[in-house]
PDB file of C-alpha atoms in Angstrom:
ATOM      1  CA  MET A   1      26.983  31.741   8.783  1.00  0.00           C
ATOM      2  CA  LYS A   2      29.556  34.487   9.128  1.00  0.00           C
ATOM      3  CA  MET A   3      28.399  36.069   5.847  1.00  0.00           C
ATOM      4  CA  LYS A   4      24.755  36.046   7.065  1.00  0.00           C
ATOM      5  CA  SER A   5      25.847  37.621  10.346  1.00  0.00           C
ATOM      6  CA  VAL A   6      27.726  40.379   8.550  1.00  0.00           C
ATOM      7  CA  LYS A   7      24.746  41.059   6.272  1.00  0.00           C
ATOM      8  CA  PHE A   8      22.405  41.212   9.268  1.00  0.00           C
ATOM      9  CA  ARG A   9      24.636  43.712  11.052  1.00  0.00           C
ATOM     10  CA  MET A  10      24.861  45.870   7.948  1.00  0.00           C
ATOM     11  CA  ILE A  11      21.073  45.888   7.571  1.00  0.00           C
ATOM     12  CA  ALA A  12      20.629  46.760  11.268  1.00  0.00           C
ATOM     13  CA  ILE A  13      23.122  49.640  11.033  1.00  0.00           C
ATOM     14  CA  ALA A  14      21.388  50.934   7.910  1.00  0.00           C
ATOM     15  CA  LEU A  15      17.982  50.856   9.617  1.00  0.00           C
ATOM     16  CA  LEU A  16      19.331  52.655  12.683  1.00  0.00           C
ATOM     17  CA  SER A  17      20.995  55.255  10.477  1.00  0.00           C
ATOM     18  CA  ALA A  18      17.706  55.871   8.692  1.00  0.00           C
ATOM     19  CA  THR A  19      15.541  56.089  11.807  1.00  0.00           C
ATOM     20  CA  MET A  20      17.810  58.074  14.113  1.00  0.00           C
ATOM     21  CA  PRO A  21      17.653  61.338  12.098  1.00  0.00           C
ATOM     22  CA  PHE A  22      13.857  61.032  11.970  1.00  0.00           C
ATOM     23  CA  THR A  23      13.628  60.498  15.744  1.00  0.00           C
ATOM     24  CA  ALA A  24      15.937  63.415  16.481  1.00  0.00           C
ATOM     25  CA  LYS A  25      14.024  65.607  14.067  1.00  0.00           C
ATOM     26  CA  ALA A  26      10.708  64.747  15.742  1.00  0.00           C
ATOM     27  CA  GLN A  27      12.118  65.414  19.188  1.00  0.00           C
ATOM     28  CA  ASP A  28      13.552  68.734  18.078  1.00  0.00           C
ATOM     29  CA  LYS A  29      10.054  69.925  17.193  1.00  0.00           C
ATOM     30  CA  VAL A  30       8.718  69.341  20.698  1.00  0.00           C
ATOM     31  CA  GLU A  31       9.184  72.514  22.724  1.00  0.00           C
ATOM     32  CA  ALA A  32       8.712  72.909  26.463  1.00  0.00           C
ATOM     33  CA  SER A  33       8.751  75.956  28.695  1.00  0.00           C
ATOM     34  CA  VAL A  34       8.588  76.789  32.380  1.00  0.00           C
ATOM     35  CA  GLY A  35       8.688  80.154  34.130  1.00  0.00           C
ATOM     36  CA  ALA A  36       7.011  82.562  36.506  1.00  0.00           C
ATOM     37  CA  ASP A  37       6.009  86.216  36.738  1.00  0.00           C
ATOM     38  CA  PHE A  38       6.067  88.356  39.864  1.00  0.00           C
ATOM     39  CA  VAL A  39       3.560  91.214  39.521  1.00  0.00           C
ATOM     40  CA  SER A  40       2.694  94.194  41.705  1.00  0.00           C
ATOM     41  CA  ASN A  41      -1.011  93.841  40.876  1.00  0.00           C
ATOM     42  CA  TYR A  42      -2.972  91.152  39.025  1.00  0.00           C
ATOM     43  CA  ILE A  43      -4.934  92.982  36.326  1.00  0.00           C
ATOM     44  CA  TRP A  44      -6.673  90.917  33.638  1.00  0.00           C
ATOM     45  CA  ARG A  45      -8.773  92.310  30.791  1.00  0.00           C
ATOM     46  CA  GLY A  46      -9.232  95.547  32.709  1.00  0.00           C
ATOM     47  CA  THR A  47     -10.380  93.776  35.887  1.00  0.00           C
ATOM     48  CA  ASP A  48      -8.615  93.933  39.254  1.00  0.00           C
ATOM     49  CA  CYS A  49      -8.075  90.258  40.182  1.00  0.00           C
ATOM     50  CA  GLY A  50      -5.743  90.740  43.149  1.00  0.00           C
ATOM     51  CA  GLY A  51      -2.684  92.395  44.627  1.00  0.00           C
ATOM     52  CA  VAL A  52       0.960  91.305  44.564  1.00  0.00           C
ATOM     53  CA  SER A  53       1.009  87.850  42.991  1.00  0.00           C
ATOM     54  CA  ILE A  54       3.282  85.048  41.846  1.00  0.00           C
ATOM     55  CA  GLN A  55       2.182  83.524  38.546  1.00  0.00           C
ATOM     56  CA  PRO A  56       3.915  80.295  37.462  1.00  0.00           C
ATOM     57  CA  SER A  57       3.505  78.702  34.038  1.00  0.00           C
ATOM     58  CA  MET A  58       4.614  75.668  32.053  1.00  0.00           C
ATOM     59  CA  GLY A  59       3.746  74.211  28.699  1.00  0.00           C
ATOM     60  CA  VAL A  60       4.584  71.914  25.815  1.00  0.00           C
ATOM     61  CA  SER A  61       3.945  72.370  22.107  1.00  0.00           C
ATOM     62  CA  TYR A  62       4.317  70.265  18.965  1.00  0.00           C
ATOM     63  CA  LYS A  63       3.538  71.251  15.382  1.00  0.00           C
ATOM     64  CA  GLY A  64       1.229  74.087  16.395  1.00  0.00           C
ATOM     65  CA  LEU A  65      -0.572  72.084  19.098  1.00  0.00           C
ATOM     66  CA  SER A  66       0.052  73.288  22.656  1.00  0.00           C
ATOM     67  CA  LEU A  67      -0.941  72.482  26.217  1.00  0.00           C
ATOM     68  CA  THR A  68      -0.186  75.061  28.901  1.00  0.00           C
ATOM     69  CA  ALA A  69      -0.799  75.467  32.602  1.00  0.00           C
ATOM     70  CA  TRP A  70      -0.842  78.884  34.276  1.00  0.00           C
ATOM     71  CA  GLY A  71      -1.583  79.892  37.829  1.00  0.00           C
ATOM     72  CA  SER A  72      -1.742  82.824  40.210  1.00  0.00           C
ATOM     73  CA  VAL A  73      -1.291  82.981  43.977  1.00  0.00           C
ATOM     74  CA  GLY A  74      -1.659  86.315  45.749  1.00  0.00           C
ATOM     75  CA  ILE A  75       0.488  87.363  48.692  1.00  0.00           C
ATOM     76  CA  ASP A  76      -2.707  88.458  50.436  1.00  0.00           C
ATOM     77  CA  LYS A  77      -4.686  85.386  51.519  1.00  0.00           C
ATOM     78  CA  GLU A  78      -7.904  87.159  50.512  1.00  0.00           C
ATOM     79  CA  ASP A  79      -6.847  86.996  46.846  1.00  0.00           C
ATOM     80  CA  ALA A  80      -8.198  84.103  44.810  1.00  0.00           C
ATOM     81  CA  ARG A  81      -6.019  81.171  43.877  1.00  0.00           C
ATOM     82  CA  GLU A  82      -6.200  80.348  40.194  1.00  0.00           C
ATOM     83  CA  ILE A  83      -5.178  77.509  37.882  1.00  0.00           C
ATOM     84  CA  ASP A  84      -5.790  77.704  34.130  1.00  0.00           C
ATOM     85  CA  LEU A  85      -5.326  74.881  31.618  1.00  0.00           C
ATOM     86  CA  THR A  86      -5.328  75.730  27.909  1.00  0.00           C
ATOM     87  CA  LEU A  87      -5.342  73.420  24.903  1.00  0.00           C
ATOM     88  CA  GLY A  88      -4.633  75.341  21.724  1.00  0.00           C
ATOM     89  CA  TYR A  89      -3.650  75.118  18.094  1.00  0.00           C
ATOM     90  CA  ASN A  90      -2.148  77.749  15.813  1.00  0.00           C
ATOM     91  CA  THR A  91      -1.113  77.802  12.194  1.00  0.00           C
ATOM     92  CA  GLY A  92       0.119  80.880  10.428  1.00  0.00           C
ATOM     93  CA  GLY A  93      -1.636  83.765  12.120  1.00  0.00           C
ATOM     94  CA  PHE A  94      -4.745  81.768  13.066  1.00  0.00           C
ATOM     95  CA  SER A  95      -5.230  80.346  16.561  1.00  0.00           C
ATOM     96  CA  VAL A  96      -7.972  78.471  18.384  1.00  0.00           C
ATOM     97  CA  SER A  97      -8.041  77.312  21.996  1.00  0.00           C
ATOM     98  CA  VAL A  98     -10.152  76.109  24.907  1.00  0.00           C
ATOM     99  CA  THR A  99      -9.317  77.211  28.456  1.00  0.00           C
ATOM    100  CA  ASP A 100     -10.436  75.816  31.796  1.00  0.00           C
ATOM    101  CA  TYR A 101     -10.237  78.547  34.473  1.00  0.00           C
ATOM    102  CA  TRP A 102     -10.459  77.479  38.126  1.00  0.00           C
ATOM    103  CA  PHE A 103     -10.753  79.865  41.077  1.00  0.00           C
ATOM    104  CA  SER A 104     -10.632  79.208  44.817  1.00  0.00           C
ATOM    105  CA  TYR A 105     -11.460  81.934  47.361  1.00  0.00           C
ATOM    106  CA  HIS A 106     -10.500  82.246  51.015  1.00  0.00           C
ATOM    107  CA  LYS A 107     -13.294  81.507  53.479  1.00  0.00           C
ATOM    108  CA  GLU A 108     -13.916  83.546  56.615  1.00  0.00           C
ATOM    109  CA  ASP A 109     -13.657  80.435  58.777  1.00  0.00           C
ATOM    110  CA  GLY A 110     -10.375  79.379  57.148  1.00  0.00           C
ATOM    111  CA  GLY A 111      -9.488  77.257  54.132  1.00  0.00           C
ATOM    112  CA  TYR A 112     -10.616  77.867  50.555  1.00  0.00           C
ATOM    113  CA  THR A 113     -13.791  77.351  48.555  1.00  0.00           C
ATOM    114  CA  GLY A 114     -14.088  75.613  45.229  1.00  0.00           C
ATOM    115  CA  ASP A 115     -13.328  71.884  45.057  1.00  0.00           C
ATOM    116  CA  TYR A 116     -11.231  71.339  41.937  1.00  0.00           C
ATOM    117  CA  PHE A 117     -12.904  68.114  40.810  1.00  0.00           C
ATOM    118  CA  LYS A 118     -16.426  69.402  41.277  1.00  0.00           C
ATOM    119  CA  TYR A 119     -18.032  69.974  37.872  1.00  0.00           C
ATOM    120  CA  GLY A 120     -21.725  70.343  38.722  1.00  0.00           C
ATOM    121  CA  ALA A 121     -23.606  72.523  36.255  1.00  0.00           C
ATOM    122  CA  HIS A 122     -24.598  75.007  38.975  1.00  0.00           C
ATOM    123  CA  SER A 123     -21.953  74.336  41.622  1.00  0.00           C
ATOM    124  CA  THR A 124     -18.548  74.355  39.930  1.00  0.00           C
ATOM    125  CA  ALA A 125     -15.658  76.768  40.432  1.00  0.00           C
ATOM    126  CA  HIS A 126     -14.525  76.228  36.821  1.00  0.00           C
ATOM    127  CA  ILE A 127     -15.231  78.459  33.821  1.00  0.00           C
ATOM    128  CA  PHE A 128     -14.687  77.162  30.289  1.00  0.00           C
ATOM    129  CA  GLU A 129     -13.812  79.541  27.471  1.00  0.00           C
ATOM    130  CA  ALA A 130     -13.401  79.181  23.697  1.00  0.00           C
ATOM    131  CA  THR A 131     -11.046  81.541  21.876  1.00  0.00           C
ATOM    132  CA  LEU A 132     -10.544  82.386  18.215  1.00  0.00           C
ATOM    133  CA  GLY A 133      -7.755  84.708  17.140  1.00  0.00           C
ATOM    134  CA  TYR A 134      -5.806  85.971  14.179  1.00  0.00           C
ATOM    135  CA  ASP A 135      -2.481  87.784  14.210  1.00  0.00           C
ATOM    136  CA  PHE A 136      -2.100  90.034  11.174  1.00  0.00           C
ATOM    137  CA  GLY A 137       1.364  91.187  12.300  1.00  0.00           C
ATOM    138  CA  PRO A 138       0.773  94.868  12.987  1.00  0.00           C
ATOM    139  CA  LEU A 139      -2.587  94.002  14.580  1.00  0.00           C
ATOM    140  CA  ALA A 140      -3.975  90.973  16.446  1.00  0.00           C
ATOM    141  CA  LEU A 141      -7.637  90.181  17.127  1.00  0.00           C
ATOM    142  CA  SER A 142      -9.193  87.691  19.543  1.00  0.00           C
ATOM    143  CA  TRP A 143     -12.748  86.659  20.408  1.00  0.00           C
ATOM    144  CA  ASN A 144     -13.160  84.957  23.806  1.00  0.00           C
ATOM    145  CA  THR A 145     -16.470  83.488  25.031  1.00  0.00           C
ATOM    146  CA  TYR A 146     -17.390  81.551  28.186  1.00  0.00           C
ATOM    147  CA  PHE A 147     -19.469  78.562  27.091  1.00  0.00           C
ATOM    148  CA  ALA A 148     -19.785  76.474  30.275  1.00  0.00           C
ATOM    149  CA  GLY A 149     -19.202  76.519  34.005  1.00  0.00           C
ATOM    150  CA  ASP A 150     -19.595  79.370  36.480  1.00  0.00           C
ATOM    151  CA  ASP A 151     -20.503  82.090  33.990  1.00  0.00           C
ATOM    152  CA  TYR A 152     -22.527  85.237  34.665  1.00  0.00           C
ATOM    153  CA  THR A 153     -26.279  84.626  34.797  1.00  0.00           C
ATOM    154  CA  LYS A 154     -28.774  87.229  33.580  1.00  0.00           C
ATOM    155  CA  GLU A 155     -31.830  88.301  35.565  1.00  0.00           C
ATOM    156  CA  ASN A 156     -34.010  85.977  33.475  1.00  0.00           C
ATOM    157  CA  GLY A 157     -31.772  83.036  34.434  1.00  0.00           C
ATOM    158  CA  ASP A 158     -30.118  82.618  31.027  1.00  0.00           C
ATOM    159  CA  ARG A 159     -26.391  82.077  30.656  1.00  0.00           C
ATOM    160  CA  ALA A 160     -24.696  85.283  29.484  1.00  0.00           C
ATOM    161  CA  TYR A 161     -21.979  83.664  27.367  1.00  0.00           C
ATOM    162  CA  SER A 162     -19.718  86.431  28.645  1.00  0.00           C
ATOM    163  CA  THR A 163     -17.486  87.627  25.824  1.00  0.00           C
ATOM    164  CA  TYR A 164     -14.323  89.681  25.590  1.00  0.00           C
ATOM    165  CA  VAL A 165     -12.994  90.993  22.280  1.00  0.00           C
ATOM    166  CA  GLY A 166      -9.364  92.084  22.285  1.00  0.00           C
ATOM    167  CA  ILE A 167      -7.520  94.200  19.709  1.00  0.00           C
ATOM    168  CA  SER A 168      -3.784  94.609  20.253  1.00  0.00           C
ATOM    169  CA  ALA A 169      -0.912  96.184  18.345  1.00  0.00           C
ATOM    170  CA  PRO A 170       2.814  95.750  19.073  1.00  0.00           C
ATOM    171  CA  PHE A 171       5.362  98.448  18.241  1.00  0.00           C
ATOM    172  CA  LYS A 172       8.857  99.634  19.126  1.00  0.00           C
ATOM    173  CA  LEU A 173       9.681 103.017  20.597  1.00  0.00           C
ATOM    174  CA  GLY A 174      12.778 104.368  22.312  1.00  0.00           C
ATOM    175  CA  GLY A 175      14.515 100.997  22.285  1.00  0.00           C
ATOM    176  CA  LEU A 176      11.644  99.232  24.097  1.00  0.00           C
ATOM    177  CA  ASP A 177       9.005  96.736  22.981  1.00  0.00           C
ATOM    178  CA  TRP A 178       5.530  98.182  23.413  1.00  0.00           C
ATOM    179  CA  SER A 179       1.970  96.955  22.944  1.00  0.00           C
ATOM    180  CA  ALA A 180      -1.378  98.687  23.044  1.00  0.00           C
ATOM    181  CA  GLU A 181      -4.656  96.852  23.655  1.00  0.00           C
ATOM    182  CA  VAL A 182      -8.300  97.796  23.470  1.00  0.00           C
ATOM    183  CA  GLY A 183     -10.801  95.358  24.948  1.00  0.00           C
ATOM    184  CA  LEU A 184     -14.589  95.421  24.859  1.00  0.00           C
ATOM    185  CA  THR A 185     -17.565  93.257  25.663  1.00  0.00           C
ATOM    186  CA  PRO A 186     -20.378  93.188  23.069  1.00  0.00           C
ATOM    187  CA  TRP A 187     -23.228  92.403  25.498  1.00  0.00           C
ATOM    188  CA  GLU A 188     -24.218  91.892  29.123  1.00  0.00           C
ATOM    189  CA  GLY A 189     -21.993  89.469  30.987  1.00  0.00           C
ATOM    190  CA  ALA A 190     -19.193  89.116  33.503  1.00  0.00           C
ATOM    191  CA  TYR A 191     -17.367  92.206  32.186  1.00  0.00           C
ATOM    192  CA  ALA A 192     -20.229  94.759  32.021  1.00  0.00           C
ATOM    193  CA  ASN A 193     -24.022  95.011  32.025  1.00  0.00           C
ATOM    194  CA  LYS A 194     -24.152  95.935  28.322  1.00  0.00           C
ATOM    195  CA  PHE A 195     -21.834  96.757  25.416  1.00  0.00           C
ATOM    196  CA  ASN A 196     -18.834  98.530  26.907  1.00  0.00           C
ATOM    197  CA  VAL A 197     -15.134  99.206  26.498  1.00  0.00           C
ATOM    198  CA  THR A 198     -13.538  97.502  29.512  1.00  0.00           C
ATOM    199  CA  ASN A 199      -9.809  97.626  28.862  1.00  0.00           C
ATOM    200  CA  LEU A 200      -7.353 100.229  27.581  1.00  0.00           C
ATOM    201  CA  THR A 201      -3.784  99.055  28.205  1.00  0.00           C
ATOM    202  CA  LEU A 202      -0.360 100.341  27.238  1.00  0.00           C
ATOM    203  CA  LYS A 203       2.540  98.021  28.070  1.00  0.00           C
ATOM    204  CA  ALA A 204       6.324  98.443  27.776  1.00  0.00           C
ATOM    205  CA  GLU A 205       8.872  95.631  28.093  1.00  0.00           C
ATOM    206  CA  LYS A 206      12.601  95.719  28.720  1.00  0.00           C
ATOM    207  CA  GLU A 207      15.240  93.116  29.524  1.00  0.00           C
ATOM    208  CA  ILE A 208      17.478  94.357  32.339  1.00  0.00           C
ATOM    209  CA  LYS A 209      21.002  92.990  32.008  1.00  0.00           C
ATOM    210  CA  PHE A 210      22.910  92.360  35.246  1.00  0.00           C
ATOM    211  CA  THR A 211      25.889  90.441  33.846  1.00  0.00           C
ATOM    212  CA  ASN A 212      26.930  89.031  30.487  1.00  0.00           C
ATOM    213  CA  SER A 213      25.113  85.805  31.311  1.00  0.00           C
ATOM    214  CA  PHE A 214      22.219  86.975  33.483  1.00  0.00           C
ATOM    215  CA  SER A 215      19.311  89.274  32.686  1.00  0.00           C
ATOM    216  CA  LEU A 216      15.664  89.637  33.730  1.00  0.00           C
ATOM    217  CA  PRO A 217      12.726  90.526  31.467  1.00  0.00           C
ATOM    218  CA  THR A 218      10.604  93.243  33.069  1.00  0.00           C
ATOM    219  CA  PHE A 219       7.471  95.125  32.087  1.00  0.00           C
ATOM    220  CA  ALA A 220       5.331  98.039  33.171  1.00  0.00           C
ATOM    221  CA  GLN A 221       1.779  98.672  32.073  1.00  0.00           C
ATOM    222  CA  VAL A 222      -0.941 101.200  32.677  1.00  0.00           C
ATOM    223  CA  THR A 223      -4.545 100.023  32.378  1.00  0.00           C
ATOM    224  CA  PHE A 224      -7.837 101.924  32.364  1.00  0.00           C
ATOM    225  CA  ASN A 225     -11.319 100.438  32.505  1.00  0.00           C
ATOM    226  CA  PRO A 226     -13.795 103.059  31.212  1.00  0.00           C
ATOM    227  CA  HIS A 227     -16.740 100.957  32.379  1.00  0.00           C
ATOM    228  CA  THR A 228     -15.705 100.692  36.050  1.00  0.00           C
ATOM    229  CA  GLN A 229     -13.649 103.922  36.066  1.00  0.00           C
ATOM    230  CA  GLY A 230     -10.707 101.832  37.266  1.00  0.00           C
ATOM    231  CA  ALA A 231      -7.045 102.813  36.727  1.00  0.00           C
ATOM    232  CA  TYR A 232      -4.048 100.585  37.431  1.00  0.00           C
ATOM    233  CA  PHE A 233      -0.270 100.759  37.096  1.00  0.00           C
ATOM    234  CA  VAL A 234       1.487  97.389  37.181  1.00  0.00           C
ATOM    235  CA  PHE A 235       5.138  96.344  37.287  1.00  0.00           C
ATOM    236  CA  GLY A 236       6.265  92.786  36.671  1.00  0.00           C
ATOM    237  CA  VAL A 237       9.383  90.611  36.474  1.00  0.00           C
ATOM    238  CA  SER A 238       9.650  87.341  34.566  1.00  0.00           C
ATOM    239  CA  PHE A 239      11.876  84.431  35.587  1.00  0.00           C
TER     240      PHE A 239
END
């Protein structure tokens, strides 16, 4: 009996020794993040979406698959409240994702519009978007199209399938990380009434060091929208 007990213990230890590295390895591949940005103006794809805003985010990823949540709340109550959920996958330079955008606007009589769990075809505050992208390294391309929800509707009543095409290029200059982006819409939709360039953005990032153990990532960007003649200068801090 003692010999059987010893053998059983040895087998159990061997099994644990074999499985523990695998479990640790699997757990190591799961990554999670949480943070927030504080921005002087909420500018997105060349569009003014609000004033001073706090924009929290969190996400998890595993083997290229990711699920993220992002939101924006403006200091001014007139600014829309926003929650975005994105399910994505990337491998190499290729990426694909689906995003659910939700917006809620302040009402004149108080409160906010847009019930979150209301998904009626013609009465929802959600917009659903499909994205395809490829990062070549010196250049990244993305194609983003609304395919359901509260999209722009043409005069004839058809869905516009509003689309934004982004071309961005990162580079370093003067000790800072920079990026330049050109964005356009190929047809009538939420961004413009026909083919138009809607976003020209130059962004610079720098990590400001306060102590040996504490620093804050910051950025500044200038954005022009040739279609609307809009011009914006934004400063932001990440936590």
